[in-house]
Amino acid sequence: MIEIKEELLESVLEGAIHEIDDNAAKLISITRKIDAIEPLHFFVNAKQLAKDRTFWSSTADQFYIVGIGKAHTIRADSNRFQKTEKLWRNLLDEAIIHNPFQTPGTGMLALGGMSFDPGIRKSSLWEKFDHSLFAIPEYMLTVNESGYFLTVNVQADAETNANKLAGIIRRNEEVLIKPRPVLSAGPSIQWQEEVAPRDWMDTVKDATEAIEQNEADKIVLARELRVKLDSTVDIAAVLNNLIKTQSNSFVFAFEQGGDCFVGATPERLAKIEGTNVLSTCLAGTAPRGKTVSEDKRIGENLLYDEKNRSEHEFVVSMIKQAMDQYCTDIEIPDKPVIYPLKNLQHLYTPVTATLKDGYSIFDIIGELHPTPALGGVPRDESLEFIREHEQLDRGWYGAPIGWLDSNGNGEFAVAIRSGLIQGDEASLFAGCGVVRDSDPLAEYEETAIKFTPMLSVLGG
């Protein structure tokens, strides 16, 4: 139940509408505190409103954002980071925002993401996902350490009737906050097909030859696994399974016109709270062991493996270099530690810093993307090889996804361990870093391991 008198919604709307001094529509954002509600129930209830849904969770922090519908969208194809930030700033300047709480993830908020590379011709697989798309939801649930918050974002002009608008909002909110039964168990896989695996291994060989000829130091190559399921996928069930099985990850779903990009990524790109900046280096991968002793042995081998440490240092160096332009007080530990997940373990190094005046999270993610863990080193040369040789439109795979709020907070992750779900079919994606001594079969096997998190929640 909402902890706020219904008439207060009307009074806030009336006050906001009175602020509109011309007949042009403006975005009004109102945040209220509510009683506890299960985020996935809120997500499921939104099906009755027949609107696209967005889900974001930092499972380690018990932080959730669930967005329903689109009150406003921000799109950009070229100069995406600069244009998106400019449009977001313009929107904040024009919007009327009522948020007495000011905690991260509340107030007016944009959720979305970008494609890995707008320089690649978009395939039909990703036709519903723009190269950069951020949505301000019509209704949004935020769960953080301060409680549960419900935000409504609506377009209104000076002639809008506050009472009628409040009535529509209340009816939709009643649908969204209703308790729901237990979530379904999820789908099961009928068959799966790797897309051109032998061609992919040949491309790995081509990449090692290019590196031998000093055309690059590292090239990251991705591949696709196509999956057929026994029924139309219940996205809520997939999210539920990801939350249960993928701790220390960002669980996400972005619906767009019936398609849904969903996954659980452990890789944070950047987080900003006020002027505090956090980025994380997550490069170097190994499977988990079946016993405690085997798991420890595999982790120790990963810590001292020359190829994986080299891969990790590429990322650490690049993040430090990127942050130098926009931050002060940069702090980086001397060596990585093991970051364990359910199916995999990684080398992990956190980077903290203080944001300089005049810069934003878009400056940082624009400089960081793509990291050496997803593109390669040097960036331009590795991207050129990917464009020319990789037989795949990555779409939003490997790209920045996340959120930013009107309080100046935000968080972006790199969209790995993910798939695009279309009805009863899905395309899953995985990649690996190719260096001078890479073996095509070993790299193929590494990507096979990286498919595991998504395959497992789809019933594989």
XYZ file of C-alpha atoms in Angstrom:
460
model
C 0.000 0.000 0.000
C 1.244 3.522 -0.775
C 2.115 5.400 2.432
C 0.850 8.719 1.145
C -2.612 10.234 1.090
C -4.133 10.045 -2.369
C -5.154 13.701 -2.321
C -1.472 14.680 -1.968
C -0.779 13.234 -5.433
C -3.446 15.535 -6.826
C -2.069 18.560 -4.972
C 1.474 17.887 -6.234
C 0.142 17.504 -9.789
C -1.877 20.710 -9.485
C 1.165 22.602 -8.246
C 3.313 21.246 -11.072
C 0.724 22.064 -13.731
C 0.480 25.616 -12.393
C 4.227 25.967 -12.985
C 3.723 25.401 -16.714
C 3.520 28.913 -18.147
C 2.791 28.023 -21.769
C 0.848 25.350 -23.622
C 3.885 23.158 -24.325
C 3.807 19.787 -22.566
C 6.336 19.178 -19.832
C 7.468 16.086 -17.992
C 6.339 15.938 -14.365
C 8.121 13.488 -12.052
C 6.761 12.622 -8.595
C 8.455 10.225 -6.164
C 6.706 8.793 -3.104
C 7.705 6.271 -0.467
C 5.657 3.058 -0.361
C 5.395 -0.145 1.650
C 7.552 -3.092 0.663
C 6.737 -4.898 -2.592
C 8.626 -7.686 -4.334
C 10.316 -6.083 -7.410
C 9.574 -9.078 -9.645
C 5.870 -8.918 -8.713
C 5.853 -5.276 -9.801
C 7.526 -6.413 -13.045
C 4.968 -9.209 -13.616
C 1.969 -6.974 -12.853
C 3.061 -4.587 -15.589
C 2.056 -7.179 -18.204
C -1.547 -6.128 -17.544
C -0.677 -2.613 -18.697
C 0.861 -3.978 -21.934
C 3.939 -1.779 -21.728
C 7.660 -2.422 -22.258
C 9.467 -3.157 -19.018
C 12.987 -2.548 -17.734
C 14.670 -4.324 -14.838
C 17.956 -3.538 -13.083
C 19.399 -5.091 -9.972
C 22.739 -4.980 -8.218
C 22.282 -8.280 -6.394
C 25.179 -7.733 -3.970
C 23.673 -4.409 -2.819
C 20.001 -5.496 -2.764
C 19.353 -2.574 -5.108
C 16.516 -2.748 -7.670
C 14.980 -0.506 -10.306
C 11.903 -1.630 -12.244
C 10.665 0.642 -15.008
C 7.272 0.381 -16.734
C 6.484 2.054 -20.053
C 8.148 5.119 -21.543
C 7.156 8.652 -20.578
C 10.027 9.979 -22.683
C 12.838 8.471 -24.760
C 16.313 9.750 -25.573
C 17.830 8.435 -28.810
C 21.170 9.122 -30.472
C 22.990 7.418 -33.358
C 26.198 9.447 -33.715
C 28.296 11.070 -30.969
C 26.119 9.003 -28.659
C 27.666 9.867 -25.319
C 27.722 13.620 -25.898
C 24.268 13.790 -27.500
C 22.646 11.579 -24.876
C 24.086 13.695 -22.074
C 22.994 16.935 -23.771
C 19.436 15.654 -24.270
C 19.338 14.396 -20.675
C 20.531 17.784 -19.350
C 17.953 19.596 -21.477
C 15.235 17.304 -20.151
C 16.266 17.940 -16.534
C 16.204 21.692 -17.155
C 12.648 21.531 -18.504
C 11.122 18.868 -16.231
C 9.268 19.515 -12.989
C 10.661 17.098 -10.396
C 9.158 16.424 -6.972
C 11.488 14.151 -4.987
C 11.951 14.813 -1.269
C 14.196 11.760 -0.781
C 17.306 12.319 -2.927
C 18.633 8.769 -2.455
C 20.309 6.986 -5.414
C 17.846 5.654 -7.965
C 14.997 8.005 -7.015
C 13.611 11.074 -8.753
C 13.498 11.240 -12.510
C 15.666 8.486 -13.914
C 16.763 7.243 -17.343
C 17.376 3.529 -17.981
C 18.915 2.183 -21.149
C 21.953 1.256 -23.127
C 23.913 1.439 -26.324
C 25.137 -0.838 -29.077
C 28.693 -2.116 -28.994
C 29.679 -0.373 -32.219
C 27.474 1.987 -34.267
C 30.010 1.644 -37.079
C 28.730 -1.872 -37.812
C 25.657 -2.205 -40.031
C 22.742 -3.220 -37.828
C 21.310 -6.687 -38.526
C 17.621 -7.560 -38.437
C 18.247 -9.347 -35.120
C 18.712 -5.973 -33.374
C 16.287 -3.880 -35.415
C 14.221 -2.891 -32.342
C 17.240 -1.624 -30.371
C 18.666 1.781 -31.254
C 22.397 2.473 -31.156
C 21.613 4.522 -28.043
C 18.261 4.360 -26.275
C 17.347 5.594 -22.794
C 13.822 5.654 -21.437
C 12.278 7.617 -18.606
C 9.673 5.114 -17.335
C 6.035 6.075 -16.771
C 6.105 4.143 -13.484
C 9.191 3.104 -11.572
C 9.887 1.097 -8.436
C 13.200 1.709 -6.663
C 14.428 -0.475 -3.812
C 17.529 0.644 -1.926
C 18.855 0.679 1.621
C 16.501 3.581 2.460
C 13.316 1.721 1.504
C 10.835 1.352 -1.360
C 9.994 4.247 -3.666
C 7.408 4.675 -6.418
C 7.985 7.306 -9.100
C 5.491 8.396 -11.735
C 6.584 10.397 -14.786
C 3.827 11.984 -16.881
C 3.538 14.526 -19.675
C 1.197 17.424 -18.912
C 0.453 20.938 -20.153
C -1.236 23.968 -18.634
C -4.684 22.657 -19.622
C -4.276 19.192 -18.061
C -6.907 18.270 -15.465
C -4.986 17.239 -12.341
C -7.884 15.237 -10.864
C -8.390 13.133 -14.016
C -4.653 12.537 -14.396
C -4.358 11.514 -10.732
C -7.217 9.055 -11.235
C -5.451 7.379 -14.167
C -2.208 7.192 -12.204
C -3.892 5.659 -9.146
C -5.675 2.997 -11.194
C -2.417 1.949 -12.874
C -0.547 1.963 -9.569
C -3.176 -0.294 -8.028
C -2.501 -2.816 -10.796
C 1.261 -2.586 -10.305
C 1.375 -3.017 -6.530
C -1.035 -5.966 -6.298
C 0.542 -9.095 -4.771
C 1.120 -11.914 -7.224
C 1.340 -15.730 -6.968
C 4.608 -17.663 -7.127
C 6.622 -17.051 -10.304
C 6.770 -19.767 -12.959
C 9.755 -22.128 -13.105
C 10.869 -20.917 -16.524
C 11.415 -22.488 -19.962
C 13.426 -25.470 -21.098
C 15.604 -25.770 -24.183
C 14.437 -27.904 -27.118
C 17.597 -27.483 -29.179
C 20.599 -25.218 -29.533
C 22.852 -24.404 -32.456
C 26.243 -22.715 -32.503
C 26.543 -20.175 -35.291
C 29.490 -21.078 -37.553
C 31.888 -22.355 -34.838
C 34.584 -23.487 -37.305
C 34.528 -20.134 -39.070
C 34.857 -18.465 -35.679
C 37.944 -20.531 -34.811
C 39.415 -19.593 -38.191
C 38.852 -15.946 -37.256
C 40.729 -16.543 -33.990
C 43.624 -17.867 -36.061
C 43.439 -14.789 -38.306
C 43.540 -12.602 -35.205
C 46.670 -14.305 -33.845
C 48.360 -13.787 -37.232
C 47.398 -10.097 -37.190
C 48.883 -9.813 -33.693
C 52.052 -11.628 -34.861
C 52.369 -8.927 -37.532
C 52.044 -6.238 -34.815
C 48.676 -5.005 -36.091
C 47.317 -5.236 -32.511
C 48.249 -6.611 -29.086
C 44.866 -8.121 -28.259
C 41.605 -8.634 -30.175
C 38.361 -9.690 -28.499
C 36.116 -11.915 -30.608
C 32.501 -12.792 -29.848
C 30.247 -15.541 -31.116
C 26.548 -16.455 -31.029
C 24.593 -19.475 -29.820
C 21.026 -19.808 -31.093
C 18.515 -21.492 -28.764
C 14.976 -22.805 -29.348
C 12.744 -23.056 -26.255
C 9.639 -25.081 -25.510
C 7.427 -21.996 -25.039
C 7.408 -18.215 -25.132
C 9.877 -17.109 -22.487
C 8.546 -15.659 -19.240
C 11.132 -12.923 -18.661
C 10.231 -12.678 -14.974
C 11.106 -16.362 -14.499
C 14.467 -15.830 -16.210
C 15.190 -12.831 -13.987
C 14.179 -14.783 -10.900
C 16.573 -17.588 -11.825
C 19.387 -15.119 -12.541
C 18.920 -13.382 -9.195
C 19.015 -16.735 -7.387
C 22.064 -18.091 -9.215
C 24.217 -15.111 -10.229
C 25.346 -13.385 -7.050
C 27.753 -10.439 -7.317
C 26.198 -9.532 -10.672
C 24.032 -6.886 -12.278
C 20.814 -8.566 -13.409
C 19.047 -6.693 -16.195
C 16.253 -6.821 -18.760
C 15.364 -4.287 -21.443
C 12.146 -4.944 -23.364
C 11.687 -3.272 -26.700
C 8.669 -4.007 -28.875
C 8.353 -7.626 -27.733
C 12.065 -8.471 -27.816
C 14.039 -8.537 -24.577
C 17.765 -8.166 -23.932
C 18.436 -9.922 -20.635
C 21.378 -11.168 -18.623
C 23.540 -11.064 -15.504
C 26.859 -9.293 -15.893
C 29.559 -9.111 -13.220
C 31.381 -6.293 -14.986
C 30.783 -2.772 -13.712
C 31.908 -0.032 -16.078
C 31.426 2.957 -13.759
C 29.390 4.017 -10.746
C 28.962 7.593 -9.524
C 27.457 8.767 -6.239
C 27.921 12.515 -5.949
C 31.596 12.945 -6.863
C 32.693 9.431 -5.833
C 33.616 7.243 -8.805
C 34.079 3.477 -8.835
C 35.153 1.372 -11.799
C 36.195 -2.275 -11.761
C 38.618 -4.284 -13.847
C 37.246 -7.759 -14.485
C 39.359 -9.634 -17.000
C 40.820 -13.111 -16.864
C 38.429 -16.069 -16.575
C 38.441 -19.640 -15.262
C 35.714 -22.157 -14.318
C 34.744 -22.950 -10.725
C 35.989 -26.190 -9.207
C 33.745 -29.075 -8.175
C 35.336 -29.225 -4.702
C 36.730 -26.545 -2.371
C 40.308 -27.701 -2.961
C 39.875 -27.862 -6.742
C 38.229 -24.429 -6.735
C 41.131 -22.961 -4.755
C 43.699 -24.564 -7.069
C 41.965 -23.199 -10.187
C 41.782 -19.733 -8.609
C 45.486 -19.752 -7.704
C 46.381 -20.864 -11.227
C 44.300 -17.993 -12.583
C 46.108 -15.495 -10.331
C 49.494 -16.544 -11.715
C 48.537 -17.348 -15.309
C 50.607 -15.166 -17.625
C 47.972 -14.791 -20.353
C 45.156 -13.882 -17.948
C 47.322 -11.505 -15.880
C 48.448 -9.785 -19.068
C 44.820 -9.469 -20.196
C 43.904 -8.042 -16.792
C 46.734 -5.493 -16.789
C 45.559 -4.196 -20.185
C 42.225 -3.292 -18.579
C 43.733 -1.798 -15.403
C 46.072 0.416 -17.413
C 43.311 1.612 -19.743
C 40.894 2.468 -16.922
C 43.566 4.482 -15.092
C 44.440 6.342 -18.287
C 40.766 7.102 -18.992
C 40.109 8.349 -15.467
C 43.159 10.635 -15.461
C 41.274 13.100 -17.683
C 38.146 13.372 -15.537
C 39.139 12.424 -11.991
C 41.522 13.107 -9.138
C 42.658 10.911 -6.214
C 42.757 7.729 -8.315
C 43.483 4.658 -6.180
C 44.316 1.181 -7.560
C 45.448 -1.898 -5.575
C 48.824 -3.382 -6.512
C 47.439 -6.735 -7.630
C 44.079 -8.375 -8.453
C 42.063 -10.772 -6.334
C 39.693 -13.579 -7.313
C 36.063 -12.581 -7.933
C 33.904 -15.734 -7.633
C 30.597 -16.271 -9.435
C 28.426 -19.386 -9.571
C 29.881 -20.817 -12.788
C 33.043 -18.756 -13.297
C 35.761 -16.865 -11.447
C 37.598 -13.770 -12.612
C 40.560 -11.566 -11.799
C 39.248 -8.391 -10.145
C 40.723 -4.965 -9.373
C 38.618 -2.005 -8.128
C 39.512 1.568 -9.122
C 38.221 4.506 -7.053
C 38.504 8.229 -7.790
C 36.915 11.668 -7.316
C 35.100 13.258 -10.262
C 36.360 16.681 -11.348
C 33.918 19.583 -11.650
C 32.167 19.852 -15.001
C 32.287 16.166 -15.891
C 29.724 13.378 -15.732
C 29.332 9.618 -15.936
C 28.953 9.924 -19.734
C 32.477 11.330 -19.999
C 33.839 8.313 -18.154
C 31.892 5.564 -19.918
C 32.526 7.257 -23.277
C 36.238 7.075 -22.572
C 36.140 3.515 -21.178
C 34.016 1.852 -23.869
C 35.000 -0.540 -25.236
C 37.387 -1.744 -22.561
C 40.273 -4.026 -23.587
C 38.179 -6.871 -22.131
C 35.532 -6.362 -24.851
C 37.368 -4.697 -27.737
C 41.097 -5.153 -27.528
C 44.370 -3.207 -27.558
C 45.003 -0.798 -29.196
C 41.340 0.156 -29.373
C 41.109 1.491 -32.937
C 43.131 -1.328 -34.493
C 41.245 -4.069 -32.642
C 37.863 -2.540 -33.512
C 38.877 -2.347 -37.160
C 39.708 -6.060 -37.132
C 36.383 -6.876 -35.453
C 34.429 -4.850 -38.033
C 36.206 -6.547 -40.899
C 36.315 -10.158 -39.683
C 33.686 -10.862 -37.021
C 30.563 -12.293 -38.665
C 28.262 -10.927 -35.980
C 26.270 -7.846 -35.085
C 26.861 -7.689 -31.327
C 24.010 -5.234 -30.833
C 23.891 -4.313 -27.145
C 26.121 -7.242 -26.176
C 29.415 -6.006 -24.704
C 28.141 -2.411 -24.570
C 27.287 0.033 -21.742
C 23.900 -0.474 -20.057
C 22.644 1.233 -16.921
C 20.893 4.194 -15.367
C 21.324 7.778 -14.188
C 19.093 9.874 -11.955
C 18.248 13.535 -11.487
C 20.312 13.614 -8.270
C 23.580 13.123 -10.190
C 23.980 9.414 -9.406
C 24.314 6.592 -11.915
C 25.752 3.187 -12.669
C 26.716 1.423 -15.881
C 27.800 -2.143 -16.511
C 29.149 -3.990 -19.532
C 26.417 -6.200 -21.008
C 28.083 -9.621 -21.039
C 26.608 -13.012 -19.962
C 23.507 -12.030 -21.894
C 21.053 -12.903 -24.628
C 18.372 -11.437 -26.836
C 15.055 -13.253 -26.327
C 12.448 -13.180 -29.083
C 9.343 -15.166 -28.157
C 10.416 -18.814 -27.908
C 13.890 -18.266 -29.348
C 17.059 -16.627 -28.037
C 20.483 -15.564 -29.257
C 23.172 -15.863 -26.588
C 26.564 -14.170 -26.851
C 30.036 -14.820 -25.447
C 33.534 -13.610 -26.253
C 37.184 -13.965 -25.336
C 40.439 -12.071 -25.684
C 42.803 -13.295 -28.378
C 46.532 -12.633 -27.874
C 49.713 -13.723 -29.646
C 49.805 -17.305 -28.335
C 46.045 -17.988 -28.267
C 44.891 -21.443 -29.303
C 41.609 -21.384 -31.311
C 40.236 -24.516 -29.639
C 41.061 -23.241 -26.143
C 39.375 -19.908 -26.891
C 36.348 -21.759 -28.252
C 36.144 -23.766 -25.013
C 36.412 -20.571 -22.930
C 33.438 -19.043 -24.737
C 31.496 -22.279 -24.232
C 31.973 -21.851 -20.458
C 30.757 -18.254 -20.689
C 27.461 -19.364 -22.256
C 26.709 -21.376 -19.091
C 24.999 -18.695 -16.934
C 22.359 -17.922 -19.571
C 21.935 -21.510 -20.708
C 21.295 -22.622 -17.135
C 18.470 -20.138 -16.535
C 16.867 -21.042 -19.842
C 16.607 -24.675 -18.780
C 19.816 -25.918 -20.406
